[in-house]
Amino acid sequence: MRILHTSDWHVGKVLKGRNRFEEHTRVLAQVIEIARVEQPDLVIVAGDLYDTAAPTAESTRLVTRALSALRNTGARVVAIGGNHDNGMALDALRPWADAAGIELRGSVRDSLADLLIEGTTTAGERWKLVALPFLSQRYAVRAAEMYELTEAEANQTYADLMARLIAKLSSSFDEPGVVNLVTAHLTLVGASTGGGEREAHTIMGYAVPSTVFPQNTHYVALGHLHRSQRVIGPCPVRYSGSPLAVDFGEEENVSSVAIVDVGAEKAAQVRDVPVTSALTLRTVKGTLEQLATVNLPDAWLRVLVREAPRPGLREDVQELLPNALEVRIDPDMLPDRTGARAAERAGRSPRELFGDYLDSRGNAEEGVRELFDALYDEVSSNQ
């Protein structure tokens, strides 16, 4: 059977105040076109369909239409909730999804069978898929109790609970002649973050070893980390990565979807298909004269300016580079005087401290110190 594995769409993402809806529309159109060309039997969307738990109507319309278009290619479609998604809100779309022939799993429900999806390809290959939405630490404990795995002890770790839950969900994987699959939205120990993930859910408290997946799993389709990568484990384990760079920390990532060919008696063969419809993200640095030579019209830019700080510098940069979403002084241009100044600050006046601050930032703009003095005198006289 053939699988198209994608994740971390983050529809609704705003980058430094810039709406990226048109980019997301083009990206998802390309993912759909890849599905038309590749003709997968199954499409897996491994969480974070949205960037926020309260998506706009426009974002919801784009995601639901994309899922419907993927289903219309003839593939079965399974999508799970990620840490950015509102699991209960996704579950509220289940009646629509069921009518459209889409398997949507936003959160863990009471029925264990709800997270085990089965199917048969047109060629007669049977498959089983454990579809596990993102679980916070609190809800992992609840899920463990719900399925009566063992009594959830106070000191039991998140990884322990996830291992027990996955073992319970995959307990029927011993049936011969069936392709066993798992999709989940989580952080694996040893995997590389992509640069734009939510930090709270990538710290070690949420990291799970790849040994939580049973050896007889033919392919594990993961979401959450935005860099496409294989993770060493007891079975084939892979992150598809995001189909577009979500933040400037991801500018070196290669956006793609994964195409997987696998059978009950055939090891998974994976190849990445690039997704190129979004603007690239780039960091550039230099003086104004050097920045005037930059020619990157098809990229969003983060600019590190090698000039002394002054009013109007940001506007000068954005006039040169209209696609500059973030403009900062290059840290190399800021002298590190904090250590030398720290011992001198005790007992110094606010005027002197403000003067130190201006000196540390390299700000020699005329009149700034006098304006501070005037404001300070006004505030002090009213106390």
Short mmCIF file of C-alpha atoms in Angstrom, two decimals:
data_model
loop_
_atom_site.label_atom_id
_atom_site.label_comp_id
_atom_site.label_asym_id
_atom_site.label_seq_id
_atom_site.Cartn_x
_atom_site.Cartn_y
_atom_site.Cartn_z
CA MET A 1 0.00 0.00 0.00
CA ARG A 2 1.02 3.62 -0.46
CA ILE A 3 0.74 6.31 2.24
CA LEU A 4 1.05 10.07 2.01
CA HIS A 5 2.26 11.32 5.40
CA THR A 6 2.01 15.02 6.25
CA SER A 7 1.66 17.06 9.44
CA ASP A 8 1.96 20.47 11.08
CA TRP A 9 0.05 22.54 8.55
CA HIS A 10 -0.42 25.36 11.11
CA VAL A 11 -3.14 27.02 9.06
CA GLY A 12 -3.82 30.49 10.47
CA LYS A 13 -0.17 31.14 11.31
CA VAL A 14 0.75 34.82 11.49
CA LEU A 15 4.47 35.55 11.03
CA LYS A 16 5.61 38.80 12.67
CA GLY A 17 2.16 40.29 12.02
CA ARG A 18 1.95 39.02 8.43
CA ASN A 19 -1.00 36.77 7.54
CA ARG A 20 0.12 33.73 5.52
CA PHE A 21 -3.30 32.52 4.36
CA GLU A 22 -2.49 32.79 0.66
CA GLU A 23 0.70 30.80 1.18
CA HIS A 24 -1.19 28.10 3.06
CA THR A 25 -3.73 27.93 0.26
CA ARG A 26 -0.97 27.35 -2.31
CA VAL A 27 0.84 24.84 -0.07
CA LEU A 28 -2.23 22.71 0.55
CA ALA A 29 -3.12 22.87 -3.16
CA GLN A 30 0.32 21.43 -3.90
CA VAL A 31 -0.11 18.69 -1.27
CA ILE A 32 -3.42 17.78 -2.94
CA GLU A 33 -1.75 17.74 -6.36
CA ILE A 34 0.97 15.43 -4.99
CA ALA A 35 -1.78 13.10 -3.77
CA ARG A 36 -3.39 13.13 -7.23
CA VAL A 37 -0.09 12.20 -8.85
CA GLU A 38 1.06 9.64 -6.27
CA GLN A 39 -2.39 8.03 -5.76
CA PRO A 40 -1.88 6.95 -2.11
CA ASP A 41 -4.26 4.47 -0.52
CA LEU A 42 -4.08 6.39 2.76
CA VAL A 43 -3.35 10.01 3.70
CA ILE A 44 -2.23 10.64 7.29
CA VAL A 45 -2.26 14.18 8.71
CA ALA A 46 -0.37 13.82 12.00
CA GLY A 47 -1.68 16.83 13.93
CA ASP A 48 -1.47 20.62 14.16
CA LEU A 49 -3.87 21.27 11.32
CA TYR A 50 -4.28 24.77 12.82
CA ASP A 51 -1.86 27.17 14.47
CA THR A 52 -4.33 28.15 17.18
CA ALA A 53 -7.00 26.49 19.28
CA ALA A 54 -9.49 29.10 18.05
CA PRO A 55 -9.10 29.12 14.25
CA THR A 56 -10.97 31.64 12.14
CA ALA A 57 -13.82 30.61 9.87
CA GLU A 58 -11.48 31.22 6.93
CA SER A 59 -8.90 28.80 8.36
CA THR A 60 -11.54 26.18 9.13
CA ARG A 61 -12.89 26.43 5.60
CA LEU A 62 -9.41 25.94 4.13
CA VAL A 63 -8.62 22.88 6.27
CA THR A 64 -11.96 21.16 5.70
CA ARG A 65 -11.79 21.77 1.95
CA ALA A 66 -8.22 20.43 1.84
CA LEU A 67 -9.22 17.27 3.71
CA SER A 68 -12.20 16.80 1.38
CA ALA A 69 -10.00 17.27 -1.70
CA LEU A 70 -7.53 14.70 -0.39
CA ARG A 71 -10.43 12.28 0.15
CA ASN A 72 -11.63 12.96 -3.40
CA THR A 73 -8.34 11.62 -4.77
CA GLY A 74 -9.62 8.20 -3.73
CA ALA A 75 -7.48 7.87 -0.59
CA ARG A 76 -8.69 7.17 2.90
CA VAL A 77 -7.88 10.22 5.02
CA VAL A 78 -7.01 10.15 8.74
CA ALA A 79 -6.25 13.36 10.66
CA ILE A 80 -5.45 13.69 14.36
CA GLY A 81 -5.32 16.66 16.72
CA GLY A 82 -1.99 18.23 17.69
CA ASN A 83 -0.94 20.40 20.60
CA HIS A 84 -1.92 23.58 18.71
CA ASP A 85 -5.36 22.21 17.86
CA ASN A 86 -8.47 22.27 20.02
CA GLY A 87 -9.18 18.55 20.26
CA MET A 88 -12.79 18.95 21.34
CA ALA A 89 -13.44 21.45 18.54
CA LEU A 90 -12.05 18.95 16.02
CA ASP A 91 -14.28 16.27 17.50
CA ALA A 92 -17.23 18.61 17.00
CA LEU A 93 -16.51 18.31 13.26
CA ARG A 94 -16.80 14.53 13.41
CA PRO A 95 -20.34 14.41 11.94
CA TRP A 96 -19.12 16.36 8.90
CA ALA A 97 -15.96 14.25 8.66
CA ASP A 98 -17.87 10.98 8.91
CA ALA A 99 -20.26 12.09 6.16
CA ALA A 100 -17.27 13.06 4.00
CA GLY A 101 -15.54 9.73 4.60
CA ILE A 102 -12.74 11.34 6.64
CA GLU A 103 -11.45 9.84 9.89
CA LEU A 104 -10.97 12.77 12.29
CA ARG A 105 -9.65 12.11 15.80
CA GLY A 106 -9.29 15.31 17.82
CA SER A 107 -8.97 13.86 21.30
CA VAL A 108 -8.95 10.59 23.23
CA ARG A 109 -12.46 9.35 23.89
CA ASP A 110 -13.95 6.69 26.16
CA SER A 111 -13.89 3.94 23.53
CA LEU A 112 -10.54 2.30 22.85
CA ALA A 113 -11.80 1.12 19.46
CA ASP A 114 -12.30 4.75 18.42
CA LEU A 115 -8.53 5.18 18.07
CA LEU A 116 -7.98 2.01 16.04
CA ILE A 117 -8.92 2.46 12.37
CA GLU A 118 -8.94 -0.43 9.89
CA GLY A 119 -9.18 -0.65 6.14
CA THR A 120 -8.39 -2.59 2.99
CA THR A 121 -6.78 -1.12 -0.12
CA THR A 122 -8.22 -1.63 -3.59
CA ALA A 123 -5.43 -4.18 -4.13
CA GLY A 124 -6.63 -6.15 -1.10
CA GLU A 125 -3.93 -5.14 1.44
CA ARG A 126 -5.39 -4.97 4.95
CA TRP A 127 -4.16 -2.32 7.37
CA LYS A 128 -4.67 -1.17 10.94
CA LEU A 129 -3.84 2.31 12.16
CA VAL A 130 -3.55 3.48 15.77
CA ALA A 131 -4.49 7.18 15.58
CA LEU A 132 -3.38 8.87 18.80
CA PRO A 133 -4.05 12.64 19.14
CA PHE A 134 -1.81 14.83 21.27
CA LEU A 135 -2.14 14.22 25.00
CA SER A 136 -1.02 16.70 27.63
CA GLN A 137 0.48 15.25 30.79
CA ARG A 138 -2.79 15.72 32.66
CA TYR A 139 -4.85 13.98 29.98
CA ALA A 140 -2.30 11.18 29.62
CA VAL A 141 -3.06 10.24 33.23
CA ARG A 142 -6.78 10.38 32.52
CA ALA A 143 -6.38 8.21 29.42
CA ALA A 144 -4.37 5.66 31.38
CA GLU A 145 -7.11 5.45 34.01
CA MET A 146 -9.84 5.36 31.36
CA TYR A 147 -8.43 2.26 29.71
CA GLU A 148 -7.53 0.56 33.01
CA LEU A 149 -3.92 0.05 31.98
CA THR A 150 -2.63 0.07 35.57
CA GLU A 151 -3.30 2.39 38.45
CA ALA A 152 -1.72 5.74 37.59
CA GLU A 153 0.82 6.26 40.33
CA ALA A 154 1.74 9.76 41.42
CA ASN A 155 5.36 9.45 40.26
CA GLN A 156 4.62 7.82 36.91
CA THR A 157 6.15 9.71 34.00
CA TYR A 158 4.54 10.91 30.79
CA ALA A 159 6.70 8.46 28.80
CA ASP A 160 5.52 5.55 30.97
CA LEU A 161 1.88 6.47 30.41
CA MET A 162 2.32 6.88 26.65
CA ALA A 163 4.12 3.52 26.41
CA ARG A 164 1.28 1.76 28.24
CA LEU A 165 -1.37 3.50 26.16
CA ILE A 166 0.29 2.67 22.81
CA ALA A 167 0.83 -0.94 23.92
CA LYS A 168 -2.87 -1.23 24.74
CA LEU A 169 -3.97 0.36 21.46
CA SER A 170 -1.65 -1.84 19.37
CA SER A 171 -2.44 -5.10 21.17
CA SER A 172 -4.07 -6.53 18.00
CA PHE A 173 -0.94 -6.00 15.86
CA ASP A 174 -0.07 -9.70 16.04
CA GLU A 175 -2.58 -10.60 13.31
CA PRO A 176 -0.70 -11.95 10.25
CA GLY A 177 -1.04 -10.42 6.79
CA VAL A 178 -1.93 -6.92 8.05
CA VAL A 179 0.04 -3.67 7.72
CA ASN A 180 0.36 -2.20 11.22
CA LEU A 181 0.56 1.59 11.43
CA VAL A 182 0.72 4.23 14.17
CA THR A 183 0.25 7.97 13.94
CA ALA A 184 0.81 10.27 16.91
CA HIS A 185 1.70 13.86 17.75
CA LEU A 186 4.58 13.90 20.21
CA THR A 187 8.28 14.51 20.85
CA LEU A 188 10.73 11.61 20.57
CA VAL A 189 14.00 11.44 22.47
CA GLY A 190 16.88 12.03 20.06
CA ALA A 191 14.84 13.79 17.37
CA SER A 192 15.78 17.25 16.10
CA THR A 193 13.38 20.13 16.59
CA GLY A 194 12.59 22.17 13.54
CA GLY A 195 12.87 25.58 15.16
CA GLY A 196 9.27 26.76 15.42
CA GLU A 197 7.62 24.25 17.73
CA ARG A 198 5.87 25.25 20.93
CA GLU A 199 8.61 25.02 23.53
CA ALA A 200 6.40 23.84 26.37
CA HIS A 201 5.66 20.59 24.51
CA THR A 202 9.19 19.81 23.34
CA ILE A 203 10.92 19.85 26.75
CA MET A 204 12.20 16.61 28.22
CA GLY A 205 9.08 16.15 30.36
CA TYR A 206 7.20 15.46 27.11
CA ALA A 207 9.94 13.47 25.37
CA VAL A 208 9.13 9.81 24.72
CA PRO A 209 11.63 7.12 23.65
CA SER A 210 11.01 5.45 20.30
CA THR A 211 10.81 2.11 22.14
CA VAL A 212 7.17 2.93 22.97
CA PHE A 213 6.30 1.65 19.48
CA PRO A 214 6.00 -2.13 19.06
CA GLN A 215 8.51 -3.95 16.86
CA ASN A 216 5.80 -5.34 14.61
CA THR A 217 4.71 -1.84 13.49
CA HIS A 218 5.38 -1.37 9.79
CA TYR A 219 5.46 2.46 9.89
CA VAL A 220 5.04 5.21 12.49
CA ALA A 221 3.84 8.56 11.08
CA LEU A 222 4.63 11.35 13.53
CA GLY A 223 3.81 15.02 13.80
CA HIS A 224 4.95 17.86 16.09
CA LEU A 225 8.59 18.36 15.10
CA HIS A 226 8.81 20.48 11.97
CA ARG A 227 11.95 18.98 10.43
CA SER A 228 11.54 15.96 8.16
CA GLN A 229 13.57 13.13 9.68
CA ARG A 230 13.87 9.46 10.44
CA VAL A 231 14.26 8.47 14.08
CA ILE A 232 16.04 5.26 15.03
CA GLY A 233 13.66 2.84 16.73
CA PRO A 234 12.44 -0.75 16.82
CA CYS A 235 10.41 -0.10 13.64
CA PRO A 236 10.39 2.58 10.89
CA VAL A 237 9.67 5.90 12.65
CA ARG A 238 9.46 9.21 10.81
CA TYR A 239 8.46 12.85 11.11
CA SER A 240 7.16 14.27 7.84
CA GLY A 241 7.94 17.83 8.92
CA SER A 242 5.85 20.87 8.10
CA PRO A 243 5.03 21.59 4.42
CA LEU A 244 6.14 25.21 4.95
CA ALA A 245 8.62 26.94 7.24
CA VAL A 246 6.54 28.22 10.15
CA ASP A 247 9.11 30.59 11.69
CA PHE A 248 12.61 31.91 11.02
CA GLY A 249 14.11 29.14 13.15
CA GLU A 250 13.04 26.76 10.35
CA GLU A 251 14.65 28.56 7.40
CA GLU A 252 17.08 25.68 6.79
CA ASN A 253 14.35 23.02 6.76
CA VAL A 254 13.32 21.41 3.46
CA SER A 255 9.51 21.48 3.36
CA SER A 256 8.03 18.23 2.08
CA VAL A 257 5.56 15.39 2.49
CA ALA A 258 6.56 11.75 2.85
CA ILE A 259 5.44 9.05 0.42
CA VAL A 260 5.62 5.58 1.97
CA ASP A 261 5.35 2.26 0.11
CA VAL A 262 4.87 -0.63 2.53
CA GLY A 263 3.28 -4.08 2.70
CA ALA A 264 2.63 -6.76 5.27
CA GLU A 265 5.69 -8.56 3.88
CA LYS A 266 7.49 -5.49 2.52
CA ALA A 267 9.62 -3.06 4.54
CA ALA A 268 8.61 0.58 4.36
CA GLN A 269 10.32 2.57 1.61
CA VAL A 270 10.11 6.33 2.20
CA ARG A 271 10.84 9.23 -0.10
CA ASP A 272 10.31 12.93 0.51
CA VAL A 273 8.45 15.01 -2.08
CA PRO A 274 9.35 18.73 -1.74
CA VAL A 275 6.60 21.32 -1.23
CA THR A 276 7.78 24.59 -2.76
CA SER A 277 4.69 26.82 -2.87
CA ALA A 278 5.40 28.97 0.20
CA LEU A 279 7.82 31.86 0.35
CA THR A 280 11.15 30.88 1.85
CA LEU A 281 12.40 32.45 5.09
CA ARG A 282 15.86 33.99 5.11
CA THR A 283 18.09 35.87 7.53
CA VAL A 284 20.34 38.53 6.01
CA LYS A 285 22.79 40.87 7.68
CA GLY A 286 24.83 43.88 6.67
CA THR A 287 25.10 47.65 6.54
CA LEU A 288 22.46 49.66 4.71
CA GLU A 289 24.81 49.83 1.74
CA GLN A 290 25.19 46.04 1.75
CA LEU A 291 21.47 45.44 2.27
CA ALA A 292 20.73 47.58 -0.79
CA THR A 293 22.30 44.80 -2.91
CA VAL A 294 20.07 42.03 -1.50
CA ASN A 295 17.65 40.63 -4.09
CA LEU A 296 15.28 38.10 -2.50
CA PRO A 297 11.78 39.06 -3.70
CA ASP A 298 10.38 35.56 -3.01
CA ALA A 299 11.38 35.35 0.65
CA TRP A 300 10.28 36.75 3.98
CA LEU A 301 13.32 38.33 5.60
CA ARG A 302 14.79 38.68 9.07
CA VAL A 303 17.35 41.48 8.89
CA LEU A 304 20.28 41.97 11.26
CA VAL A 305 21.53 45.50 10.61
CA ARG A 306 25.19 46.30 11.08
CA GLU A 307 24.59 49.95 11.94
CA ALA A 308 24.49 51.93 15.18
CA PRO A 309 20.94 52.13 16.60
CA ARG A 310 19.05 55.28 15.68
CA PRO A 311 15.45 56.41 15.16
CA GLY A 312 14.16 55.61 11.68
CA LEU A 313 16.61 52.80 10.99
CA ARG A 314 13.84 50.17 10.75
CA GLU A 315 11.96 52.29 8.23
CA ASP A 316 15.12 52.74 6.15
CA VAL A 317 15.63 48.97 6.06
CA GLN A 318 12.01 48.25 5.13
CA GLU A 319 12.19 50.80 2.34
CA LEU A 320 15.13 48.86 0.91
CA LEU A 321 13.60 45.43 1.66
CA PRO A 322 9.77 45.52 1.71
CA ASN A 323 9.66 41.81 2.67
CA ALA A 324 11.60 42.45 5.90
CA LEU A 325 9.31 41.22 8.68
CA GLU A 326 11.85 41.51 11.48
CA VAL A 327 14.58 44.14 11.75
CA ARG A 328 17.12 44.05 14.56
CA ILE A 329 20.56 45.41 15.27
CA ASP A 330 23.19 42.74 14.70
CA PRO A 331 24.23 41.62 18.21
CA ASP A 332 27.87 41.92 17.11
CA MET A 333 27.30 45.68 16.89
CA LEU A 334 26.23 45.97 20.53
CA PRO A 335 29.17 46.16 22.97
CA ASP A 336 28.85 43.85 25.94
CA ARG A 337 29.43 46.19 28.82
CA THR A 338 27.06 44.63 31.32
CA GLY A 339 29.75 42.95 33.40
CA ALA A 340 31.91 46.03 33.67
CA ARG A 341 28.95 48.29 34.47
CA ALA A 342 27.25 46.07 37.04
CA ALA A 343 29.60 46.96 39.88
CA GLU A 344 29.23 50.69 39.14
CA ARG A 345 25.44 50.85 39.27
CA ALA A 346 24.94 50.70 43.01
CA GLY A 347 24.08 54.14 44.32
CA ARG A 348 23.97 55.82 40.90
CA SER A 349 21.18 58.18 39.93
CA PRO A 350 18.48 57.32 37.36
CA ARG A 351 20.05 59.88 35.00
CA GLU A 352 23.43 58.16 35.22
CA LEU A 353 21.88 54.70 34.77
CA PHE A 354 19.95 55.86 31.71
CA GLY A 355 23.15 57.32 30.32
CA ASP A 356 24.83 53.93 30.84
CA TYR A 357 21.98 52.25 28.99
CA LEU A 358 22.31 54.61 26.02
CA ASP A 359 26.05 54.03 25.94
CA SER A 360 25.58 50.24 26.01
CA ARG A 361 23.22 50.44 23.03
CA GLY A 362 25.52 52.76 21.08
CA ASN A 363 22.82 55.47 20.97
CA ALA A 364 24.26 58.92 20.48
CA GLU A 365 21.09 60.57 19.19
CA GLU A 366 21.05 64.24 20.10
CA GLY A 367 18.43 65.30 22.63
CA VAL A 368 17.57 61.85 24.05
CA ARG A 369 19.35 62.43 27.37
CA GLU A 370 17.82 65.91 27.73
CA LEU A 371 14.35 64.52 27.08
CA PHE A 372 14.87 61.88 29.77
CA ASP A 373 16.03 64.54 32.20
CA ALA A 374 12.91 66.61 31.53
CA LEU A 375 10.58 63.63 31.97
CA TYR A 376 12.37 62.52 35.11
CA ASP A 377 12.15 66.00 36.62
CA GLU A 378 8.41 66.11 35.83
CA VAL A 379 7.74 62.72 37.45
CA SER A 380 9.93 63.46 40.47
CA SER A 381 8.23 66.80 41.17
CA ASN A 382 4.81 65.08 41.37
CA GLN A 383 5.87 62.54 44.00
#
